[in-house]
Tab-separated table of C-alpha atoms in Angstrom:
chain	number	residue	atom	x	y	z
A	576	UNK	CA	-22.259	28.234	-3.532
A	577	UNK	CA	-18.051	28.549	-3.227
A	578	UNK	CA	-18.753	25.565	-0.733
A	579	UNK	CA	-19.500	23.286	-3.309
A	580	UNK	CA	-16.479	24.172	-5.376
A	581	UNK	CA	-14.023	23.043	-2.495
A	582	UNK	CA	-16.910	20.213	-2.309
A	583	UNK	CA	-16.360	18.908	-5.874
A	584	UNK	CA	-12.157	19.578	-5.664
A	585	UNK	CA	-12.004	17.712	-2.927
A	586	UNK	CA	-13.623	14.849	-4.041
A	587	UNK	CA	-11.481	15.402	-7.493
A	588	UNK	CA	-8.391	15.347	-4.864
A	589	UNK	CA	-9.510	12.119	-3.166
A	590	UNK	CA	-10.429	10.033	-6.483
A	591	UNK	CA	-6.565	10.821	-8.197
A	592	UNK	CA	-5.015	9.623	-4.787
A	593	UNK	CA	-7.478	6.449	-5.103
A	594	UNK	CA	-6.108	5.824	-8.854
A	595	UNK	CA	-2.417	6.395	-7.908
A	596	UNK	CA	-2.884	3.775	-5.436
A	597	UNK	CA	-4.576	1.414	-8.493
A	598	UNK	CA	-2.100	2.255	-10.436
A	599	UNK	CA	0.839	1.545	-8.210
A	600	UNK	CA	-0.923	-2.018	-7.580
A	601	UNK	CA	-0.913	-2.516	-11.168
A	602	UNK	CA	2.405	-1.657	-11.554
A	603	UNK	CA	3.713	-4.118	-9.022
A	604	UNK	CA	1.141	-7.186	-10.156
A	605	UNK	CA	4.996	-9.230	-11.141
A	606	UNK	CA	6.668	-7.993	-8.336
A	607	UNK	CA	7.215	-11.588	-5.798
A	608	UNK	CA	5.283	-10.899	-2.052
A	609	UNK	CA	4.036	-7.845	-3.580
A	610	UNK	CA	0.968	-7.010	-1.253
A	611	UNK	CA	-1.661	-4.775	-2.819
A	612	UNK	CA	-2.873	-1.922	-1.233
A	613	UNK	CA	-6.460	-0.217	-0.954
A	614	UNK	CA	-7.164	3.620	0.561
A	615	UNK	CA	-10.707	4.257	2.016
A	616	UNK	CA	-12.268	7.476	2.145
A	617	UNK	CA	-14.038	9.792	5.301
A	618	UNK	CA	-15.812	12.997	5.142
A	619	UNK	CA	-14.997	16.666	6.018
A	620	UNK	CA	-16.834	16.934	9.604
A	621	UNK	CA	-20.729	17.913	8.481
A	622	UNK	CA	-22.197	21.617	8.795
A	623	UNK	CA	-25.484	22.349	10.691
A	624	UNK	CA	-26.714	25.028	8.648
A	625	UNK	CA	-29.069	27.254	10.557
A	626	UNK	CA	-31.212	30.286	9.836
A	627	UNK	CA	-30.918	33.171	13.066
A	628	UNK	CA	-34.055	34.476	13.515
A	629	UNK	CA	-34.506	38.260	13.269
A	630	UNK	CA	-37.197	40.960	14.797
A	631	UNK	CA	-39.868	40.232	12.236
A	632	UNK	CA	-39.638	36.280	12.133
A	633	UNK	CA	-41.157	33.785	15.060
A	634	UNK	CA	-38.027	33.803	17.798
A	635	UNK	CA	-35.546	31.002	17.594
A	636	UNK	CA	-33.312	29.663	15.085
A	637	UNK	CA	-34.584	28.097	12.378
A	638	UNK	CA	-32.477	24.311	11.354
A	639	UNK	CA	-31.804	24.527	7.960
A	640	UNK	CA	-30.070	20.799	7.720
A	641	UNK	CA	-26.677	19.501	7.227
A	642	UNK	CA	-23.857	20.268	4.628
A	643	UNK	CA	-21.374	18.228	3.478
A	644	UNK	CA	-17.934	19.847	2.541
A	645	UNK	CA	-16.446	16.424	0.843
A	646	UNK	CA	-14.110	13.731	1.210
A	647	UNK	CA	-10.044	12.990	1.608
A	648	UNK	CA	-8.451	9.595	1.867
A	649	UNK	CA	-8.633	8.815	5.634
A	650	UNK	CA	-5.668	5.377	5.397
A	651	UNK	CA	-4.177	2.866	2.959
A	652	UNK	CA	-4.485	-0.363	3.816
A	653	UNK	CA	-2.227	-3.212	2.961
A	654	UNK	CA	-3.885	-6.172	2.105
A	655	UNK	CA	-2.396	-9.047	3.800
A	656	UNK	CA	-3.248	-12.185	2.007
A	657	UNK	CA	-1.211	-14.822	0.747
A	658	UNK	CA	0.095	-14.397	-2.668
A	659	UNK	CA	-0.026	-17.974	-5.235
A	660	UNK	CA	3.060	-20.323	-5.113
A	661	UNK	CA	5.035	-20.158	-8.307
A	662	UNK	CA	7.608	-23.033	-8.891
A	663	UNK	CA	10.859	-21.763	-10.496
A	664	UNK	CA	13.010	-24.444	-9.700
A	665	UNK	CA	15.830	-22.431	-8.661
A	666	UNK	CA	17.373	-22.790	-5.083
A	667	UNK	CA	17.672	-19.271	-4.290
A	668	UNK	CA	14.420	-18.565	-4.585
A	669	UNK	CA	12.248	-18.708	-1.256
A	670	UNK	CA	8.519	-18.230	-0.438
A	671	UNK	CA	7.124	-18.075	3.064
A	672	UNK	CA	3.705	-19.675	3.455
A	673	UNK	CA	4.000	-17.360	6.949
A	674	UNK	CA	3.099	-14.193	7.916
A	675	UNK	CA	6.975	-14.073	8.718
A	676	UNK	CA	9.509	-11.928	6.675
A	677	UNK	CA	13.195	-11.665	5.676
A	678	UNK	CA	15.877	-9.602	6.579
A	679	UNK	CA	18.356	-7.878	4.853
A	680	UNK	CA	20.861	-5.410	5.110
A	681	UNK	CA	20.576	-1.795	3.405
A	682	UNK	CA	22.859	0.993	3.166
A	683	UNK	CA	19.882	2.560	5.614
A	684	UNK	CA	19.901	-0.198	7.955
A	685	UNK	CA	18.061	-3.480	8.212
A	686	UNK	CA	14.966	-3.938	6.281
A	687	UNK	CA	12.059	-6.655	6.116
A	688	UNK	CA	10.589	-7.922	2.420
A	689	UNK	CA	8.628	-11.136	1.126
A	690	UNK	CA	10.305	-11.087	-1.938
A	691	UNK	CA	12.181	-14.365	-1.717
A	692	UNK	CA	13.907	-13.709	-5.701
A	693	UNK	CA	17.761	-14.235	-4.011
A	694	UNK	CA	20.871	-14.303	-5.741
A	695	UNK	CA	24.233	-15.973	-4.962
A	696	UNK	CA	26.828	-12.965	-5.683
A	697	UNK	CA	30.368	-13.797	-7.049
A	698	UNK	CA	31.549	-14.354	-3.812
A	699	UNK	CA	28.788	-17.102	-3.207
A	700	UNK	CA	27.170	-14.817	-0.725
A	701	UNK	CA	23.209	-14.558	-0.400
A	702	UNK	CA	21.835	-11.382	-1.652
A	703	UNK	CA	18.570	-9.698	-3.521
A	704	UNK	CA	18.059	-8.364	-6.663
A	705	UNK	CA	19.255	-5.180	-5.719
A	706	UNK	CA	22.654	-6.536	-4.065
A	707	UNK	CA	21.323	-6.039	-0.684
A	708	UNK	CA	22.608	-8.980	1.732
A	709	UNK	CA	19.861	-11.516	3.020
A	710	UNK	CA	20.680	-12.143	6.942
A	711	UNK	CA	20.550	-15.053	9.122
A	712	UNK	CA	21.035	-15.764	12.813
A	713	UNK	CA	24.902	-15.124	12.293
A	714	UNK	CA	24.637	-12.343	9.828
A	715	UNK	CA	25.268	-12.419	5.957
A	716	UNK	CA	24.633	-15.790	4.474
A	717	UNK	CA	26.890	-17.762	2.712
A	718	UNK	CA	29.413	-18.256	0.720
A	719	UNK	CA	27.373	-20.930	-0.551
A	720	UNK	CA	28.106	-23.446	-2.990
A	721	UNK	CA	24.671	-23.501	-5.959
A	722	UNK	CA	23.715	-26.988	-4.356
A	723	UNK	CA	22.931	-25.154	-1.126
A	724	UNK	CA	19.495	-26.002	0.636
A	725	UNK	CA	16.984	-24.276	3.122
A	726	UNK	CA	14.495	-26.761	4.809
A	727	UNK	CA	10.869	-25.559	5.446
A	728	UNK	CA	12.264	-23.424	9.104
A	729	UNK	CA	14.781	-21.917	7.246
A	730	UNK	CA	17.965	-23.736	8.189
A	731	UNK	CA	20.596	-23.237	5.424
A	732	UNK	CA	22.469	-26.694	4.239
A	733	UNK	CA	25.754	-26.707	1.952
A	734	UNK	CA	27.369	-29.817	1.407
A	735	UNK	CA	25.109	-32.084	4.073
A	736	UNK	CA	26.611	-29.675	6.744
A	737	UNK	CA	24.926	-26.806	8.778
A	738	UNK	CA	25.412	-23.105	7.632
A	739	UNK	CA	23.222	-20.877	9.068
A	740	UNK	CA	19.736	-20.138	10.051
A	741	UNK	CA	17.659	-17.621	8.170
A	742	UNK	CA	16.322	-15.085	10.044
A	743	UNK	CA	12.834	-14.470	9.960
A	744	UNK	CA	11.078	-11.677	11.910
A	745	UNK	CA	7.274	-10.464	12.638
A	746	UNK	CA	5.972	-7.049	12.994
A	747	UNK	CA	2.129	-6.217	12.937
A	748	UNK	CA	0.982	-5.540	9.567
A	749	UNK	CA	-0.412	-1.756	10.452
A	750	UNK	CA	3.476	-0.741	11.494
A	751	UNK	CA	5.492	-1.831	7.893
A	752	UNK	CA	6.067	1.227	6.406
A	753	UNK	CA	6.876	0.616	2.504
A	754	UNK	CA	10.869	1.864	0.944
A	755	UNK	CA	10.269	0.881	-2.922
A	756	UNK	CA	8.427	-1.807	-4.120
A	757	UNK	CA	9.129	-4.680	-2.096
A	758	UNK	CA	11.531	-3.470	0.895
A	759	UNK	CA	9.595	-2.193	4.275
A	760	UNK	CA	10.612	-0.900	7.606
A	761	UNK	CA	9.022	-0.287	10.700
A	762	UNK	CA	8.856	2.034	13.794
A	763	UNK	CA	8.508	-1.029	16.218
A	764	UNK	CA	11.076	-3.126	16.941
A	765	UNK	CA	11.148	-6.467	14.699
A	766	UNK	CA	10.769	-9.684	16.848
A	767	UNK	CA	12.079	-12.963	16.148
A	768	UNK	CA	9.158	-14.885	14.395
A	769	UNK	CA	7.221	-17.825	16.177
A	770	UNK	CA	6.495	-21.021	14.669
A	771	UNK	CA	6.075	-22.681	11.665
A	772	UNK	CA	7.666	-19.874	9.056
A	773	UNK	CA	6.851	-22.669	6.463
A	774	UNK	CA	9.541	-22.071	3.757
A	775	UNK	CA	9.570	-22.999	-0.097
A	776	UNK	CA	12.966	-23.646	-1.719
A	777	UNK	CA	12.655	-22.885	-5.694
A	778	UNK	CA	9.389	-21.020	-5.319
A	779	UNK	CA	8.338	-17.423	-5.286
A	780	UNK	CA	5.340	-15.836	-3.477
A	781	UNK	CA	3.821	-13.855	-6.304
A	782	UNK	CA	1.375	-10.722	-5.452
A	783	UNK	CA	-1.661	-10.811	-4.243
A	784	UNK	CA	-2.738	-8.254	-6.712
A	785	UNK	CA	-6.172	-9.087	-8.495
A	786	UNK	CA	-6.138	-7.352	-11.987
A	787	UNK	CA	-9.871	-7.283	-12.741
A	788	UNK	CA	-10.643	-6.222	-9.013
A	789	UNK	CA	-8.039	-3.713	-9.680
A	790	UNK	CA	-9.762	-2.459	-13.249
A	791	UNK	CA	-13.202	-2.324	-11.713
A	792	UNK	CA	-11.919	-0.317	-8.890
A	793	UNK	CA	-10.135	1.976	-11.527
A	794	UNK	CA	-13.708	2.380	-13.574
A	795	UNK	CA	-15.363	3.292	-10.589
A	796	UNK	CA	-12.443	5.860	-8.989
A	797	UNK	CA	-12.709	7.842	-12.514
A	798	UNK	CA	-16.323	7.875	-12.625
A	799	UNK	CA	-16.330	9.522	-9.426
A	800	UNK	CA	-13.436	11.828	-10.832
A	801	UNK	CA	-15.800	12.969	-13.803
A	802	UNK	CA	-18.992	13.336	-11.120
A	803	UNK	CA	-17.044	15.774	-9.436
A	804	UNK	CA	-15.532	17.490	-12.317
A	805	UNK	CA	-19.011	18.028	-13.449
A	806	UNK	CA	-20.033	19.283	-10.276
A	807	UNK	CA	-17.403	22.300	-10.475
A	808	UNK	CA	-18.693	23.245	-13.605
A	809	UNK	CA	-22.000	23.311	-12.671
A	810	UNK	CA	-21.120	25.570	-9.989
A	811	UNK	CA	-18.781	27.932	-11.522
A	812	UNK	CA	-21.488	28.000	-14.374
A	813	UNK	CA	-24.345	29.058	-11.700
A	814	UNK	CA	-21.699	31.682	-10.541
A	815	UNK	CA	-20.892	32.887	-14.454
A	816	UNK	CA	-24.884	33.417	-14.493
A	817	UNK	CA	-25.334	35.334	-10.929
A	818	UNK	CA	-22.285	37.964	-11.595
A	819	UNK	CA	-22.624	38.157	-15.225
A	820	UNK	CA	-26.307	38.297	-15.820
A	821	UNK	CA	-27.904	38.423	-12.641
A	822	UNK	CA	-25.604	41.051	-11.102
A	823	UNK	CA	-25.951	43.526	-14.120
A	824	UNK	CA	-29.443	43.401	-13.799
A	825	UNK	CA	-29.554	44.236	-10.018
């Protein structure tokens, strides 16, 4: 009977990590190259219950069945799927039709991001939201004039001439770890990305986040919540009854 109290909290465990993961997706739907993520769930190994067999019963055990002791998030998975186009007009914004990503420089190091929303910084230079520097093949970009251009494999004009080369890099999808909302890093060296990275000038990448998939997931994720809720109270109410009433009795 305690078994099915660590049942029920368990499931009550995984459902609020399922709906902090909602929540977070939510949260992000504005954020450019913003890709969503989604947990999925595996069971607590399942007990054989068995009866052992005593003097005055038929030898051998007798198999009662199986047991399940609940659930806990097993991964999150990010879901790697192209966000929409979304024309600003404004040449420091960039979107990559690729599986490629960007580089910049951090305080921590160099880190990889979609998010193509780019600012020129007083000095001209080439730099996110958050005044980290964007890198290319020679290291910070610019300073750049605001009639700058990148063509579609990410070579950098400024006045007809030749800056610099964005650099783009690939890592599996399973190794990004996420810093933030839009920043990742990885424990496997970057490589230098092959191909077509298929650059926008004056558009952003926006997420990949679908709302109503996301509200239907949240609907289900707190009906499970109250199943298991109910659950514990149905057992600590069976327990109330067998020390309370039963046990007096006895």
């Amino acid at each position: 009977m305690i078994k099915g109290l660590y049942t029920g909290a368990a499931g009550m465990l995984a459902a609020q990590t399922q709906s902090e993961i909602i929540a977070d997706n939510v949260a992000n739907i504005r954020t450019p190259g913003y890709k969503a993520e989604e947990s999925s769930n595996k069971a607590f190994p399942e007990l054989l219950m068995m009866r052992t067999s005593t003097k005055n019963e038929i030898p051998g055990d007798t198999v009662i069945g199986g047991m399940g002791t609940g659930v806990v998030v097993d991964q999150v998975t990010r879901m790697n799927v192209q966000g929409a186009l979304q024309s600003t007009e404004l040449s420091t914004d960039l979107a990559l039709t690729s599986e490629a990503l960007f580089v910049v420089q951090t305080p921590n190091g160099e880190r990889y991001t979609r998010n193509g929303q780019f600012q020129l910084n007083a000095e001209g230079m080439l730099q996110t939201t958050d005044g980290y520097p964007v890198l290319g093949e020679e290291g910070p970009i610019g300073p750049l004039s605001r009639d700058f251009s990148v063509d579609t494999n990410g070579a950098i004009y400024d006045g007809g001439e030749l800056v610099d080369q964005l650099r783009l890099v690939q890592i599996p999808n399973e190794e990004l770890i996420r810093e933030g909302q839009s920043l990742y890093t990885s424990n496997q060296a970057a490589q230098a990305w092959q191909g077509e990275p298929g650059i926008r000038q004056g558009f952003l990448e926006g997420s990949n986040v679908d709302l109503t998939g996301q509200m239907v997931k949240m609907i289900t994720v707190m009906r499970a919540y109250e199943a298991n809720q109910k659950v514990i109270q149905t057992q600590d109410a069976t327990l109330d009854k067998a020390v309370n009433e039963i046990g007096r009795i006895v």
